[in-house]
PDB file of C-alpha atoms in Angstrom:
ATOM      1  CA  MET A   1     -38.011 103.858  -2.552  1.00  0.00           C
ATOM      2  CA  SER A   2     -40.094 107.010  -2.652  1.00  0.00           C
ATOM      3  CA  GLY A   3     -43.769 107.756  -2.414  1.00  0.00           C
ATOM      4  CA  PRO A   4     -46.346 107.097   0.264  1.00  0.00           C
ATOM      5  CA  LYS A   5     -45.796 104.136   2.495  1.00  0.00           C
ATOM      6  CA  HIS A   6     -48.707 102.019   3.563  1.00  0.00           C
ATOM      7  CA  ARG A   7     -49.336  98.574   4.880  1.00  0.00           C
ATOM      8  CA  THR A   8     -51.529  96.089   3.124  1.00  0.00           C
ATOM      9  CA  TYR A   9     -53.099  93.188   4.944  1.00  0.00           C
ATOM     10  CA  LEU A  10     -54.803  90.166   3.468  1.00  0.00           C
ATOM     11  CA  VAL A  11     -57.231  88.236   5.604  1.00  0.00           C
ATOM     12  CA  THR A  12     -58.677  84.980   4.357  1.00  0.00           C
ATOM     13  CA  VAL A  13     -61.976  84.020   5.899  1.00  0.00           C
ATOM     14  CA  LEU A  14     -63.576  80.682   5.156  1.00  0.00           C
ATOM     15  CA  THR A  15     -67.314  80.504   5.773  1.00  0.00           C
ATOM     16  CA  TRP A  16     -70.296  78.454   4.782  1.00  0.00           C
ATOM     17  CA  PRO A  17     -71.552  79.538   1.319  1.00  0.00           C
ATOM     18  CA  VAL A  18     -74.723  81.195   2.619  1.00  0.00           C
ATOM     19  CA  ARG A  19     -72.865  83.468   5.074  1.00  0.00           C
ATOM     20  CA  ASP A  20     -72.787  86.689   3.050  1.00  0.00           C
ATOM     21  CA  ASP A  21     -73.140  88.526   6.376  1.00  0.00           C
ATOM     22  CA  CYS A  22     -69.446  87.763   6.929  1.00  0.00           C
ATOM     23  CA  VAL A  23     -68.550  89.848   3.862  1.00  0.00           C
ATOM     24  CA  ARG A  24     -70.899  92.624   5.009  1.00  0.00           C
ATOM     25  CA  SER A  25     -69.181  92.767   8.397  1.00  0.00           C
ATOM     26  CA  PHE A  26     -65.970  93.807   6.607  1.00  0.00           C
ATOM     27  CA  THR A  27     -67.515  96.179   4.038  1.00  0.00           C
ATOM     28  CA  ALA A  28     -69.575  97.919   6.745  1.00  0.00           C
ATOM     29  CA  ARG A  29     -66.266  98.984   8.290  1.00  0.00           C
ATOM     30  CA  GLY A  30     -64.827 100.297   5.032  1.00  0.00           C
ATOM     31  CA  LEU A  31     -62.736  97.196   4.351  1.00  0.00           C
ATOM     32  CA  ALA A  32     -62.730  95.531   0.947  1.00  0.00           C
ATOM     33  CA  ALA A  33     -64.137  92.016   1.042  1.00  0.00           C
ATOM     34  CA  ALA A  34     -65.543  89.613  -1.508  1.00  0.00           C
ATOM     35  CA  ARG A  35     -66.324  85.981  -2.106  1.00  0.00           C
ATOM     36  CA  VAL A  36     -63.453  84.884  -4.322  1.00  0.00           C
ATOM     37  CA  GLY A  37     -63.539  81.121  -4.254  1.00  0.00           C
ATOM     38  CA  ARG A  38     -64.853  77.960  -2.753  1.00  0.00           C
ATOM     39  CA  ILE A  39     -63.848  74.655  -1.231  1.00  0.00           C
ATOM     40  CA  ASP A  40     -65.311  71.807  -3.235  1.00  0.00           C
ATOM     41  CA  PRO A  41     -66.420  68.488  -1.659  1.00  0.00           C
ATOM     42  CA  THR A  42     -62.939  67.027  -2.238  1.00  0.00           C
ATOM     43  CA  GLY A  43     -61.349  69.733  -0.042  1.00  0.00           C
ATOM     44  CA  VAL A  44     -59.772  71.668  -2.904  1.00  0.00           C
ATOM     45  CA  ILE A  45     -59.760  75.450  -2.405  1.00  0.00           C
ATOM     46  CA  SER A  46     -60.212  77.290  -5.709  1.00  0.00           C
ATOM     47  CA  LEU A  47     -60.079  81.018  -6.403  1.00  0.00           C
ATOM     48  CA  ARG A  48     -62.169  82.511  -9.156  1.00  0.00           C
ATOM     49  CA  SER A  49     -62.150  85.623 -11.309  1.00  0.00           C
ATOM     50  CA  GLY A  50     -65.077  86.062 -13.660  1.00  0.00           C
ATOM     51  CA  ASP A  51     -65.641  82.696 -15.309  1.00  0.00           C
ATOM     52  CA  ARG A  52     -62.116  81.420 -14.568  1.00  0.00           C
ATOM     53  CA  SER A  53     -61.321  79.208 -11.578  1.00  0.00           C
ATOM     54  CA  GLN A  54     -57.919  78.037 -10.333  1.00  0.00           C
ATOM     55  CA  PRO A  55     -57.275  75.424  -7.615  1.00  0.00           C
ATOM     56  CA  VAL A  56     -54.774  76.796  -5.079  1.00  0.00           C
ATOM     57  CA  VAL A  57     -54.776  74.388  -2.106  1.00  0.00           C
ATOM     58  CA  ASP A  58     -55.705  70.723  -1.735  1.00  0.00           C
ATOM     59  CA  LEU A  59     -56.621  70.281   1.923  1.00  0.00           C
ATOM     60  CA  ALA A  60     -56.621  66.479   1.580  1.00  0.00           C
ATOM     61  CA  ALA A  61     -52.952  66.604   0.549  1.00  0.00           C
ATOM     62  CA  ALA A  62     -51.789  69.465   2.797  1.00  0.00           C
ATOM     63  CA  PRO A  63     -54.147  70.512   5.622  1.00  0.00           C
ATOM     64  CA  ALA A  64     -53.875  74.261   6.219  1.00  0.00           C
ATOM     65  CA  THR A  65     -55.304  74.435   9.734  1.00  0.00           C
ATOM     66  CA  GLY A  66     -55.584  70.898  11.047  1.00  0.00           C
ATOM     67  CA  LEU A  67     -59.351  71.382  11.280  1.00  0.00           C
ATOM     68  CA  ARG A  68     -61.463  68.459  10.179  1.00  0.00           C
ATOM     69  CA  ARG A  69     -64.801  68.448   8.381  1.00  0.00           C
ATOM     70  CA  PRO A  70     -67.653  67.908  10.888  1.00  0.00           C
ATOM     71  CA  SER A  71     -69.107  64.406  10.808  1.00  0.00           C
ATOM     72  CA  SER A  72     -72.561  64.098   9.285  1.00  0.00           C
ATOM     73  CA  ALA A  73     -73.838  61.908  12.133  1.00  0.00           C
TER      74      ALA A  73
END
């Protein structure tokens, strides 16, 4: 394999919807970052591109982190 060698890293950050400051903390350091999806109330993580959306993980069926939704008490 020839050509320049570089490493690519992907970091997934889940935040509350109103936390655009999380994206800015990456872009301020020259790192690409964008809101690319959402977790709906059922716990399904969907990625979007333009007007298309695709479910990729169902947290109710396969928890990714073991974290639980905070109680609303």
